């Protein structure tokens, strides 16, 4: 049975949240091209960025079909206004240094790997199950890679440990939004399209705690988590990111992914 207009709209919004996470974080990782500390790590970061962009492209294409208005993945990725992007605030945070980048990746991958696994096993949407089956494997690599770096830096030199501790202090407050269910996400959960993120919290907590113990890092106590990205309310960094991300499409309209 074809979904009603209302259910199709909420499904599209819920899928765009996930796609925007991948697009924005993929772009952030691409900013390391030519700047990574070693050649092998530059290749690893670029590959992880491509994984995320590939996931975003597939999700945008699927959202376009569900929406039925003729919008392509390029339209979703490059021709929306800032307030139309529904990514969580964590993924748009600037790279700052390598410690910040690896911790951000750990936080995100520790959530997305079980999230994709749950979609692959339980989603009522066959296309989403297919995208998730591939994405889960990619995120498992991201999780292992970033976790190893967080341990290496946290349990490393005095400077690397201090930088990693600074990254924890800066980024942990943005992790709460991973588990928040927007109205569109709640409708998608009720329809069996997506899993409830709260059901993944215990696994995420255990993953982060395990890495932090090995890295000799302390979990901070955060009283108020930052939020707003799912409502299209972004930080100052987002405008600069979109200016670069959208430049080519705005300057030379009609380019394709």
GROMACS .gro file of C-alpha atoms in nm, residues 20-245:
model
  226
   20UNK     CA    1   2.253   1.487   0.646
   21UNK     CA    2   2.460   1.335   0.927
   22UNK     CA    3   2.656   1.138   0.667
   23UNK     CA    4   2.696   1.427   0.424
   24UNK     CA    5   2.817   1.680   0.679
   25UNK     CA    6   3.052   1.445   0.863
   26UNK     CA    7   3.183   1.312   0.532
   27UNK     CA    8   3.262   1.668   0.428
   28UNK     CA    9   3.437   1.734   0.759
   29UNK     CA   10   3.660   1.429   0.706
   30UNK     CA   11   3.737   1.538   0.350
   31UNK     CA   12   3.885   1.861   0.492
   32UNK     CA   13   4.181   1.654   0.612
   33UNK     CA   14   4.293   1.586   0.254
   34UNK     CA   15   4.644   1.728   0.231
   35UNK     CA   16   4.657   1.798   0.605
   36UNK     CA   17   4.653   1.459   0.782
   37UNK     CA   18   4.953   1.380   1.008
   38UNK     CA   19   5.069   1.084   0.797
   39UNK     CA   20   4.991   0.957   0.445
   40UNK     CA   21   4.825   0.636   0.566
   41UNK     CA   22   4.591   0.833   0.788
   42UNK     CA   23   4.506   1.074   0.508
   43UNK     CA   24   4.395   0.777   0.299
   44UNK     CA   25   4.197   0.632   0.591
   45UNK     CA   26   4.017   0.960   0.659
   46UNK     CA   27   3.937   1.007   0.291
   47UNK     CA   28   3.798   0.654   0.268
   48UNK     CA   29   3.582   0.701   0.576
   49UNK     CA   30   3.456   1.027   0.432
   50UNK     CA   31   3.366   0.852   0.108
   51UNK     CA   32   3.180   0.582   0.302
   52UNK     CA   33   2.965   0.849   0.466
   53UNK     CA   34   2.905   1.036   0.140
   54UNK     CA   35   2.802   0.711  -0.027
   55UNK     CA   36   2.553   0.640   0.250
   56UNK     CA   37   2.417   0.994   0.220
   57UNK     CA   38   2.383   0.966  -0.158
   58UNK     CA   39   2.183   0.642  -0.133
   59UNK     CA   40   1.957   0.786   0.136
   60UNK     CA   41   1.896   1.110  -0.057
   61UNK     CA   42   1.803   0.912  -0.367
   62UNK     CA   43   1.559   0.702  -0.164
   63UNK     CA   44   1.410   1.011   0.003
   64UNK     CA   45   1.360   1.167  -0.341
   65UNK     CA   46   1.161   0.866  -0.460
   66UNK     CA   47   0.945   0.865  -0.148
   67UNK     CA   48   0.885   1.238  -0.176
   68UNK     CA   49   0.784   1.215  -0.541
   69UNK     CA   50   0.866   1.575  -0.630
   70UNK     CA   51   1.155   1.506  -0.864
   71UNK     CA   52   1.433   1.613  -0.629
   72UNK     CA   53   1.760   1.426  -0.677
   73UNK     CA   54   2.040   1.350  -0.431
   74UNK     CA   55   2.222   1.658  -0.567
   75UNK     CA   56   1.922   1.877  -0.490
   76UNK     CA   57   1.911   1.751  -0.131
   77UNK     CA   58   2.286   1.771  -0.079
   78UNK     CA   59   2.371   2.103  -0.242
   79UNK     CA   60   2.063   2.318  -0.298
   80UNK     CA   61   1.901   2.353   0.042
   81UNK     CA   62   1.925   2.639   0.287
   82UNK     CA   63   2.104   2.601   0.618
   83UNK     CA   64   1.781   2.568   0.817
   84UNK     CA   65   1.672   2.280   0.592
   85UNK     CA   66   1.961   2.057   0.700
   86UNK     CA   67   1.861   1.823   0.983
   87UNK     CA   68   2.199   1.683   1.091
   88UNK     CA   69   2.290   1.658   1.457
   89UNK     CA   70   2.525   1.925   1.589
   90UNK     CA   71   2.803   1.675   1.664
   91UNK     CA   72   2.887   1.608   1.299
   92UNK     CA   73   2.920   1.974   1.201
   93UNK     CA   74   3.172   2.054   1.476
   94UNK     CA   75   3.496   2.177   1.325
   95UNK     CA   76   3.794   1.940   1.303
   96UNK     CA   77   4.019   2.152   1.527
   97UNK     CA   78   4.293   1.889   1.570
   98UNK     CA   79   4.338   1.516   1.509
   99UNK     CA   80   4.223   1.426   1.861
  100UNK     CA   81   3.893   1.610   1.813
  101UNK     CA   82   3.839   1.441   1.477
  102UNK     CA   83   3.900   1.090   1.611
  103UNK     CA   84   3.682   1.139   1.918
  104UNK     CA   85   3.398   1.283   1.710
  105UNK     CA   86   3.426   0.982   1.480
  106UNK     CA   87   3.423   0.742   1.776
  107UNK     CA   88   3.111   0.900   1.926
  108UNK     CA   89   2.930   0.888   1.593
  109UNK     CA   90   3.039   0.541   1.483
  110UNK     CA   91   2.963   0.389   1.823
  111UNK     CA   92   2.604   0.496   1.769
  112UNK     CA   93   2.566   0.438   1.394
  113UNK     CA   94   2.711   0.086   1.381
  114UNK     CA   95   2.435  -0.066   1.601
  115UNK     CA   96   2.182   0.177   1.449
  116UNK     CA   97   2.250   0.047   1.098
  117UNK     CA   98   2.248  -0.312   1.228
  118UNK     CA   99   1.903  -0.260   1.381
  119UNK     CA  100   1.772  -0.108   1.056
  120UNK     CA  101   1.910  -0.400   0.854
  121UNK     CA  102   1.737  -0.648   1.084
  122UNK     CA  103   1.404  -0.481   1.158
  123UNK     CA  104   1.312  -0.196   0.919
  124UNK     CA  105   0.989  -0.224   0.729
  125UNK     CA  106   1.158  -0.051   0.433
  126UNK     CA  107   1.342  -0.294   0.203
  127UNK     CA  108   1.560  -0.020   0.049
  128UNK     CA  109   1.670   0.102   0.390
  129UNK     CA  110   1.756  -0.254   0.493
  130UNK     CA  111   1.980  -0.284   0.189
  131UNK     CA  112   2.159   0.046   0.255
  132UNK     CA  113   2.199  -0.046   0.622
  133UNK     CA  114   2.352  -0.388   0.556
  134UNK     CA  115   2.644  -0.227   0.373
  135UNK     CA  116   2.671   0.075   0.601
  136UNK     CA  117   2.694  -0.138   0.917
  137UNK     CA  118   3.015  -0.300   0.790
  138UNK     CA  119   3.162   0.039   0.702
  139UNK     CA  120   3.079   0.183   1.043
  140UNK     CA  121   3.233  -0.118   1.217
  141UNK     CA  122   3.563  -0.018   1.055
  142UNK     CA  123   3.516   0.348   1.151
  143UNK     CA  124   3.450   0.242   1.510
  144UNK     CA  125   3.757   0.021   1.531
  145UNK     CA  126   3.984   0.277   1.365
  146UNK     CA  127   3.875   0.578   1.570
  147UNK     CA  128   3.867   0.375   1.894
  148UNK     CA  129   4.227   0.264   1.844
  149UNK     CA  130   4.335   0.625   1.788
  150UNK     CA  131   4.149   0.754   2.093
  151UNK     CA  132   4.326   0.491   2.306
  152UNK     CA  133   4.663   0.564   2.147
  153UNK     CA  134   4.632   0.940   2.203
  154UNK     CA  135   4.462   0.929   2.542
  155UNK     CA  136   4.723   0.686   2.679
  156UNK     CA  137   5.008   0.850   2.487
  157UNK     CA  138   5.229   1.149   2.557
  158UNK     CA  139   5.140   1.430   2.789
  159UNK     CA  140   5.046   1.651   2.496
  160UNK     CA  141   4.833   1.389   2.318
  161UNK     CA  142   4.652   1.304   2.644
  162UNK     CA  143   4.584   1.672   2.711
  163UNK     CA  144   4.447   1.724   2.360
  164UNK     CA  145   4.223   1.419   2.390
  165UNK     CA  146   4.095   1.534   2.728
  166UNK     CA  147   4.019   1.875   2.572
  167UNK     CA  148   3.828   1.700   2.293
  168UNK     CA  149   3.618   1.510   2.548
  169UNK     CA  150   3.543   1.834   2.731
  170UNK     CA  151   3.438   2.003   2.407
  171UNK     CA  152   3.246   1.726   2.227
  172UNK     CA  153   3.073   1.508   2.486
  173UNK     CA  154   2.797   1.765   2.534
  174UNK     CA  155   2.692   1.709   2.171
  175UNK     CA  156   2.633   1.332   2.201
  176UNK     CA  157   2.287   1.356   2.357
  177UNK     CA  158   2.130   1.454   2.026
  178UNK     CA  159   2.218   1.114   1.880
  179UNK     CA  160   1.948   0.962   2.101
  180UNK     CA  161   1.679   1.229   2.065
  181UNK     CA  162   1.374   1.139   1.859
  182UNK     CA  163   1.241   1.430   1.655
  183UNK     CA  164   0.870   1.422   1.561
  184UNK     CA  165   0.964   1.277   1.221
  185UNK     CA  166   1.193   1.019   1.382
  186UNK     CA  167   0.921   0.925   1.633
  187UNK     CA  168   0.674   0.869   1.349
  188UNK     CA  169   0.929   0.658   1.162
  189UNK     CA  170   0.988   0.451   1.477
  190UNK     CA  171   0.614   0.398   1.521
  191UNK     CA  172   0.585   0.289   1.158
  192UNK     CA  173   0.866   0.036   1.197
  193UNK     CA  174   1.089   0.226   0.957
  194UNK     CA  175   1.366   0.308   1.205
  195UNK     CA  176   1.469   0.171   1.547
  196UNK     CA  177   1.424   0.370   1.865
  197UNK     CA  178   1.768   0.524   1.937
  198UNK     CA  179   1.710   0.485   2.312
  199UNK     CA  180   1.731   0.107   2.269
  200UNK     CA  181   2.093   0.157   2.156
  201UNK     CA  182   2.204   0.373   2.448
  202UNK     CA  183   2.329   0.089   2.670
  203UNK     CA  184   2.551  -0.048   2.392
  204UNK     CA  185   2.684   0.300   2.312
  205UNK     CA  186   2.757   0.368   2.679
  206UNK     CA  187   2.946   0.039   2.712
  207UNK     CA  188   3.148   0.099   2.395
  208UNK     CA  189   3.253   0.448   2.502
  209UNK     CA  190   3.328   0.337   2.858
  210UNK     CA  191   3.547   0.051   2.733
  211UNK     CA  192   3.751   0.280   2.505
  212UNK     CA  193   3.782   0.548   2.773
  213UNK     CA  194   3.910   0.298   3.031
  214UNK     CA  195   4.181   0.184   2.791
  215UNK     CA  196   4.260   0.546   2.699
  216UNK     CA  197   4.269   0.654   3.066
  217UNK     CA  198   4.006   0.917   2.996
  218UNK     CA  199   3.729   1.023   3.230
  219UNK     CA  200   3.367   1.054   3.128
  220UNK     CA  201   3.251   1.410   3.199
  221UNK     CA  202   2.930   1.493   3.381
  222UNK     CA  203   2.715   1.695   3.142
  223UNK     CA  204   2.403   1.848   3.291
  224UNK     CA  205   2.264   2.003   2.973
  225UNK     CA  206   2.321   1.844   2.634
  226UNK     CA  207   2.341   2.067   2.327
  227UNK     CA  208   2.063   2.025   2.071
  228UNK     CA  209   1.900   2.203   1.779
  229UNK     CA  210   2.042   2.040   1.470
  230UNK     CA  211   1.738   1.817   1.415
  231UNK     CA  212   1.528   2.136   1.408
  232UNK     CA  213   1.754   2.306   1.156
  233UNK     CA  214   1.919   2.529   1.417
  234UNK     CA  215   2.293   2.507   1.362
  235UNK     CA  216   2.609   2.664   1.496
  236UNK     CA  217   2.825   2.927   1.331
  237UNK     CA  218   3.052   2.660   1.181
  238UNK     CA  219   2.769   2.527   0.965
  239UNK     CA  220   2.747   2.838   0.749
  240UNK     CA  221   3.116   2.825   0.663
  241UNK     CA  222   3.089   2.452   0.590
  242UNK     CA  223   2.794   2.496   0.354
  243UNK     CA  224   2.962   2.786   0.175
  244UNK     CA  225   3.240   2.548   0.074
  245UNK     CA  226   3.020   2.242   0.025
   0.00000   0.00000   0.00000
